[in-house]
Short mmCIF file of C-alpha atoms and ligand atoms in Angstrom, two decimals:
data_model
loop_
_atom_site.label_atom_id
_atom_site.label_comp_id
_atom_site.label_asym_id
_atom_site.label_seq_id
_atom_site.Cartn_x
_atom_site.Cartn_y
_atom_site.Cartn_z
CA MET A 113 131.98 100.35 25.57
CA ALA A 114 129.90 100.90 28.68
CA GLU A 115 128.73 104.31 29.83
CA LEU A 116 130.98 105.35 32.73
CA LEU A 117 128.90 106.37 35.74
CA LYS A 118 131.45 108.71 37.27
CA GLY A 119 131.03 110.19 40.71
CA LYS A 120 132.39 113.66 39.84
CA PRO A 121 129.32 115.07 38.05
CA VAL A 122 127.09 113.72 40.84
CA VAL A 123 129.30 115.40 43.44
CA GLU A 124 129.26 118.68 41.48
CA ALA A 125 125.46 118.66 41.15
CA MET A 126 125.13 117.92 44.85
CA ALA A 127 127.54 120.75 45.70
CA ARG A 128 125.47 123.25 43.70
CA ASP A 129 122.34 122.22 45.60
CA LEU A 130 124.05 122.10 49.00
CA GLU A 131 125.69 125.53 48.63
CA LEU A 132 122.24 127.10 48.17
CA ARG A 133 120.82 125.22 51.14
CA VAL A 134 123.77 126.11 53.38
CA ALA A 135 123.34 129.78 52.40
CA ARG A 136 119.67 129.55 53.36
CA LEU A 137 120.62 128.05 56.73
CA HIS A 138 123.11 130.89 57.28
CA GLU A 139 120.27 133.35 56.66
CA HIS A 140 118.53 131.65 59.58
CA ASN A 141 121.73 132.05 61.67
CA VAL A 142 122.40 128.31 61.57
CA ASN A 143 125.85 126.93 60.72
CA PRO A 144 125.35 123.29 59.72
CA THR A 145 127.83 121.40 61.87
CA LEU A 146 129.23 117.88 61.76
CA ALA A 147 130.92 116.20 64.72
CA ILE A 148 133.54 113.66 63.68
CA VAL A 149 134.31 111.17 66.43
CA ARG A 150 137.48 109.15 66.08
CA VAL A 151 138.98 106.66 68.50
CA GLY A 152 142.70 106.15 67.87
CA GLN A 153 144.71 106.81 64.70
CA ARG A 154 143.62 104.18 62.17
CA PRO A 155 145.01 105.22 58.75
CA ASP A 156 141.59 104.57 57.08
CA ASP A 157 139.85 106.86 59.58
CA LEU A 158 142.48 109.59 59.24
CA SER A 159 142.23 109.47 55.47
CA TYR A 160 138.42 109.66 55.49
CA GLU A 161 138.54 112.45 58.07
CA ARG A 162 140.83 114.52 55.82
CA THR A 163 138.49 113.99 52.86
CA ALA A 164 135.43 114.85 54.94
CA LEU A 165 137.07 118.00 56.34
CA LYS A 166 137.95 119.20 52.84
CA ARG A 167 134.48 118.51 51.45
CA ALA A 168 132.76 120.11 54.46
CA GLU A 169 134.92 123.22 54.20
CA SER A 170 134.18 123.60 50.49
CA LEU A 171 130.44 123.50 51.26
CA GLY A 172 130.48 125.83 54.27
CA ILE A 173 129.77 123.06 56.77
CA ASP A 174 131.54 123.35 60.13
CA VAL A 175 133.33 120.31 61.54
CA ARG A 176 134.27 119.58 65.13
CA SER A 177 136.68 116.67 65.46
CA MET A 178 136.58 114.77 68.73
CA VAL A 179 139.46 112.36 69.17
CA LEU A 180 139.81 109.76 71.89
CA ASN A 181 142.83 107.68 72.74
CA GLU A 182 142.66 104.12 71.36
CA THR A 183 142.60 102.82 74.94
CA ALA A 184 139.32 104.69 75.61
CA CYS A 185 136.55 102.68 77.26
CA THR A 186 132.81 102.54 76.50
CA GLU A 187 131.98 105.05 79.25
CA GLU A 188 134.40 107.67 77.91
CA LEU A 189 132.99 107.44 74.41
CA ALA A 190 129.44 107.41 75.79
CA THR A 191 130.16 110.74 77.49
CA VAL A 192 131.25 112.24 74.15
CA ILE A 193 128.14 110.94 72.35
CA ASP A 194 125.92 112.23 75.13
CA ALA A 195 127.51 115.69 74.83
CA ILE A 196 126.90 115.64 71.05
CA ASN A 197 123.25 114.69 71.60
CA LYS A 198 122.81 117.65 73.95
CA GLU A 199 124.72 120.23 71.89
CA VAL A 200 122.11 122.04 69.77
CA THR A 201 124.74 123.58 67.48
CA ILE A 202 125.84 120.09 66.30
CA HIS A 203 123.49 118.65 63.67
CA GLY A 204 125.16 115.40 62.66
CA CYS A 205 127.69 112.91 63.98
CA LEU A 206 130.06 110.68 62.05
CA LEU A 207 131.53 107.97 64.25
CA PHE A 208 134.38 106.04 62.69
CA ARG A 209 134.08 102.27 63.00
CA PRO A 210 135.11 99.62 63.74
CA LEU A 211 135.74 100.76 67.29
CA PRO A 212 138.52 99.12 69.34
CA PRO A 213 137.50 95.87 71.06
CA SER A 214 137.57 97.62 74.45
CA ILE A 215 134.40 99.50 73.43
CA ASP A 216 130.89 98.07 73.18
CA GLU A 217 130.12 99.27 69.66
CA ASN A 218 126.41 98.34 69.63
CA ALA A 219 125.80 100.15 72.91
CA ILE A 220 127.60 103.27 71.65
CA CYS A 221 125.79 103.34 68.30
CA ASP A 222 122.41 103.18 69.98
CA LEU A 223 123.23 106.13 72.24
CA LEU A 224 123.33 108.58 69.36
CA SER A 225 120.14 110.58 68.76
CA PRO A 226 118.58 109.35 65.50
CA GLU A 227 118.12 113.02 64.50
CA LYS A 228 121.94 113.37 64.44
CA ASP A 229 122.62 109.89 63.05
CA ILE A 230 123.65 111.02 59.56
CA ASP A 231 125.30 107.66 58.78
CA GLY A 232 122.51 105.29 59.77
CA ILE A 233 124.33 103.54 62.63
CA THR A 234 121.50 103.37 65.18
CA ARG A 235 118.91 100.62 65.20
CA ALA A 236 116.27 103.38 65.11
CA SER A 237 117.67 104.73 61.82
CA LEU A 238 117.85 101.28 60.28
CA ALA A 239 114.29 100.56 61.39
CA SER A 240 113.14 103.79 59.78
CA ILE A 241 114.48 102.57 56.42
CA PHE A 242 112.35 99.43 56.74
CA VAL A 243 109.27 101.32 57.92
CA GLY A 244 109.74 104.08 55.37
CA GLN A 245 109.56 106.90 57.89
CA GLY A 246 111.41 108.09 60.96
CA ALA A 247 114.00 110.52 62.22
CA GLY A 248 117.22 108.87 61.06
CA PHE A 249 119.11 108.67 57.79
CA ALA A 250 120.19 105.72 55.67
CA PRO A 251 123.87 104.78 55.87
CA ALA A 252 125.67 107.24 53.61
CA THR A 253 127.04 104.60 51.21
CA ALA A 254 123.62 103.03 50.65
CA ALA A 255 122.13 106.49 50.08
CA ALA A 256 125.03 107.30 47.71
CA VAL A 257 124.13 104.28 45.56
CA MET A 258 120.61 105.70 45.21
CA ARG A 259 121.95 109.17 44.34
CA MET A 260 124.19 107.67 41.67
CA LEU A 261 121.29 105.73 40.12
CA ASP A 262 119.04 108.80 40.23
CA TYR A 263 121.61 111.19 38.77
CA TYR A 264 122.12 108.90 35.77
CA GLU A 265 118.33 108.37 35.53
CA VAL A 266 118.54 104.59 35.78
CA PRO A 267 114.94 103.33 35.85
CA LEU A 268 114.20 101.48 39.10
CA HIS A 269 110.45 100.92 38.91
CA GLY A 270 110.00 97.23 38.07
CA ALA A 271 113.73 96.71 37.46
CA HIS A 272 115.33 93.53 38.76
CA VAL A 273 118.28 94.45 41.00
CA VAL A 274 120.72 91.90 42.36
CA VAL A 275 122.50 93.18 45.48
CA VAL A 276 125.62 91.17 46.31
CA GLY A 277 126.54 91.65 49.99
CA ARG A 278 124.22 91.85 52.99
CA SER A 279 126.02 94.07 55.50
CA LEU A 280 124.09 96.57 57.59
CA VAL A 281 126.06 99.47 56.11
CA ILE A 282 125.44 98.71 52.43
CA GLY A 283 123.66 95.57 51.22
CA LYS A 284 120.64 95.42 53.52
CA PRO A 285 119.82 99.15 53.56
CA VAL A 286 120.34 99.58 49.82
CA ALA A 287 117.97 96.67 49.18
CA GLN A 288 115.28 98.38 51.26
CA LEU A 289 115.83 101.73 49.54
CA LEU A 290 115.50 100.01 46.16
CA LEU A 291 112.35 98.16 47.26
CA ALA A 292 110.84 101.47 48.32
CA ARG A 293 111.41 102.65 44.74
CA HIS A 294 109.54 99.61 43.39
CA ALA A 295 112.54 97.61 42.21
CA THR A 296 112.43 93.83 42.51
CA VAL A 297 115.41 92.98 44.69
CA THR A 298 117.38 89.75 45.02
CA MET A 299 119.79 89.74 47.96
CA CYS A 300 122.91 87.62 47.54
CA HIS A 301 125.73 86.72 49.91
CA SER A 302 128.56 84.27 50.43
CA ARG A 303 126.21 81.27 50.65
CA THR A 304 124.14 82.13 47.57
CA ALA A 305 123.94 79.25 45.07
CA ASP A 306 124.45 80.01 41.38
CA LEU A 307 125.48 83.61 42.08
CA ALA A 308 126.87 84.27 38.59
CA GLU A 309 123.61 83.12 36.98
CA LEU A 310 121.53 85.37 39.27
CA MET A 311 123.80 88.32 38.54
CA ARG A 312 123.63 87.77 34.78
CA GLY A 313 119.83 87.86 34.92
CA ALA A 314 119.57 91.28 36.60
CA ASP A 315 118.93 94.70 35.07
CA ILE A 316 121.10 96.31 37.75
CA VAL A 317 123.85 94.70 39.86
CA VAL A 318 125.09 96.33 43.08
CA CYS A 319 128.34 94.73 44.30
CA ALA A 320 129.34 95.35 47.92
CA THR A 321 131.43 92.42 49.10
CA GLY A 322 135.03 93.55 49.54
CA ARG A 323 136.39 90.95 47.09
CA ALA A 324 139.04 92.70 44.99
CA ARG A 325 138.09 92.21 41.30
CA GLY A 326 136.10 89.18 42.49
CA TYR A 327 133.42 89.35 39.76
CA GLY A 328 134.47 88.89 36.15
CA LYS A 329 132.61 88.97 32.83
CA GLU A 330 131.04 85.54 33.47
CA CYS A 331 128.79 87.28 36.06
CA PHE A 332 127.42 89.98 33.75
CA SER A 333 125.41 90.42 30.58
CA ALA A 334 124.85 93.01 27.89
CA GLY A 335 123.07 96.23 28.80
CA GLN A 336 123.29 95.85 32.58
CA VAL A 337 123.95 98.73 34.96
CA VAL A 338 126.74 97.83 37.41
CA ILE A 339 127.26 99.72 40.66
CA ASP A 340 130.58 98.74 42.21
CA VAL A 341 130.67 99.78 45.86
CA GLY A 342 133.83 97.86 46.72
CA ILE A 343 136.94 99.75 47.80
CA ASN A 344 139.76 97.24 47.84
CA PHE A 345 143.48 97.11 47.19
CA ASP A 346 145.12 94.54 44.96
CA GLY A 347 148.44 92.79 45.62
CA GLU A 348 150.31 95.79 44.19
CA GLY A 349 148.49 98.29 46.38
CA ASN A 350 146.25 99.65 43.61
CA MET A 351 142.71 100.61 44.57
CA CYS A 352 140.09 98.49 42.82
CA GLY A 353 136.45 97.55 43.13
CA ASP A 354 134.69 94.22 43.56
CA VAL A 355 134.16 94.04 39.81
CA ASP A 356 136.96 93.16 37.40
CA PHE A 357 136.51 96.41 35.49
CA ALA A 358 138.83 95.52 32.58
CA THR A 359 136.84 92.45 31.51
CA VAL A 360 133.36 93.59 32.59
CA GLU A 361 133.30 97.12 31.17
CA PRO A 362 133.24 95.95 27.51
CA VAL A 363 130.26 93.67 28.28
CA VAL A 364 127.79 95.78 30.27
CA GLY A 365 125.75 98.90 29.48
CA ALA A 366 126.99 101.18 32.27
CA ILE A 367 129.40 100.84 35.18
CA THR A 368 130.81 102.89 38.06
CA PRO A 369 134.62 103.09 38.07
CA VAL A 370 136.75 102.49 41.20
CA PRO A 371 138.22 104.89 42.13
CA GLY A 372 136.04 107.75 40.88
CA GLY A 373 132.62 106.18 41.46
CA ILE A 374 130.56 105.64 44.59
CA GLY A 375 133.32 106.61 47.06
CA SER A 376 133.26 110.37 46.41
CA VAL A 377 129.45 110.41 46.26
CA THR A 378 129.41 108.83 49.74
CA THR A 379 131.34 111.77 51.24
CA SER A 380 128.95 114.26 49.62
CA THR A 381 125.96 112.24 50.81
CA THR A 382 127.27 112.47 54.38
CA MET A 383 127.39 116.27 53.97
CA ALA A 384 123.90 116.31 52.45
CA HIS A 385 122.61 114.47 55.51
CA VAL A 386 124.22 117.06 57.82
CA VAL A 387 122.54 119.87 55.89
CA GLU A 388 119.20 118.07 55.99
CA ALA A 389 119.56 117.41 59.73
CA ALA A 390 120.19 121.15 60.25
CA GLU A 391 117.15 122.00 58.10
CA ARG A 392 114.98 119.57 60.04
CA ALA A 393 116.20 121.05 63.34
CA ILE A 394 114.69 124.44 62.43
CA GLY A 395 111.69 123.12 60.51
CA LEU A 396 113.00 123.94 57.02
CA SER A 397 112.67 120.35 55.79
P1 NDP B 678 131.24 93.33 54.92
O1 NDP B 678 132.47 92.51 55.05
O2 NDP B 678 130.57 93.82 56.14
O3 NDP B 678 130.17 92.51 54.08
C1 NDP B 678 130.55 91.83 52.92
C2 NDP B 678 129.35 91.13 52.36
O4 NDP B 678 129.77 90.50 51.15
C3 NDP B 678 128.78 90.04 53.27
O5 NDP B 678 127.38 90.10 53.27
C4 NDP B 678 129.29 88.74 52.63
O6 NDP B 678 128.40 87.65 52.75
C5 NDP B 678 129.36 89.15 51.17
N1 NDP B 678 130.33 88.30 50.48
C6 NDP B 678 131.60 88.04 50.84
N2 NDP B 678 132.16 87.17 49.98
C7 NDP B 678 131.21 86.85 49.09
C8 NDP B 678 131.16 85.99 47.97
N3 NDP B 678 132.22 85.25 47.61
N4 NDP B 678 130.02 85.93 47.27
C9 NDP B 678 128.94 86.64 47.64
N5 NDP B 678 128.91 87.48 48.68
C10 NDP B 678 130.04 87.58 49.41
O7 NDP B 678 131.66 94.53 53.96
P2 NDP B 678 131.00 95.99 53.78
O8 NDP B 678 129.58 95.85 53.39
O9 NDP B 678 131.36 96.83 54.93
O10 NDP B 678 131.87 96.53 52.55
C11 NDP B 678 131.79 95.92 51.29
C12 NDP B 678 132.72 96.66 50.34
O11 NDP B 678 132.29 98.02 50.23
C13 NDP B 678 134.19 96.73 50.80
O12 NDP B 678 135.02 96.67 49.67
C14 NDP B 678 134.30 98.10 51.42
O13 NDP B 678 135.61 98.62 51.40
C15 NDP B 678 133.39 98.89 50.51
N6 NDP B 678 132.87 100.13 51.10
C16 NDP B 678 132.75 101.18 50.26
C17 NDP B 678 132.24 102.38 50.71
C18 NDP B 678 132.10 103.51 49.74
O14 NDP B 678 131.88 104.63 50.14
N7 NDP B 678 132.18 103.25 48.43
C19 NDP B 678 131.89 102.58 52.12
C20 NDP B 678 131.96 101.37 52.91
C21 NDP B 678 132.46 100.19 52.41
P3 NDP B 678 128.05 86.95 54.17
O15 NDP B 678 127.09 87.89 54.82
O16 NDP B 678 127.43 85.67 53.77
O17 NDP B 678 129.34 86.82 54.90
#
């Protein structure tokens, strides 16, 4: 039986820390504030917005939701982002993506001030992960993977980590964050040869591909730590990860469940970035 790396204790530990930090910000007359920018009514966005609102409220973080019609153009959204950049009482911005095709997503992302880019969407934020310093934050999911590993005290120094998936929101940034912690990282993707063999040879496997239960026990070996970032739905509508939990869990040393793993830690990490942005804004961090 593998150790279950559940998100709940990580979320609870983060909440204890964040409540103290929010109280300290209140003492400085600062209400940490998140702007949520949504274009249209995509069910995924609405669901994440509800979760974020609940988590923010429980931590004492204010949220301002800004909603545009799905027919909005690049200029309209640019005006909203510009207003957020200028508004000193807003510390972080969460922009739901993908944006409708009528909007130039790259142009919009780069308009956001890196100081308020709590989800690592600007090129400046991504560059700061590579350089190891800068104003932005890592994408919340990539940062959540690191929080999960740290909470469960998984040794990273010298560990061989195979990251499956190379998107800008998860695979690439998480690989850089792991490198910065002295892990040896192998990046894999859809054209990787002998993927199962590479995965079996790792100490830690991070799966972020979006393939529902796409990786079975043939890809894993005894004692490994498996971080399943995937949030997928099977043919019956059940949420599942990228890893076939039922066959892999008996084989490996530790594994994150889906649901109940990285997903909830991601929401808390977003809130942690808002609090840190507010602290930075008044020189507390
Ligand atoms: P993308 O579609 O942007 O990227 C998927 C990556 O997986 C690509 O790099 C792709 O390779 C790789 N891939 C696809 N098929 C294979 C394969 N057969 N073998 C190896 N690699 C493969 O997805 P995201 O990064 O946005 O999301 C990945 C997963 O994470 C999804 O399930 C998503 O729902 C979930 N997610 C979870 C979050 C959380 O909070 N837990 C937050 C955000 C996303 P290539 O580049 O070659 O095409």
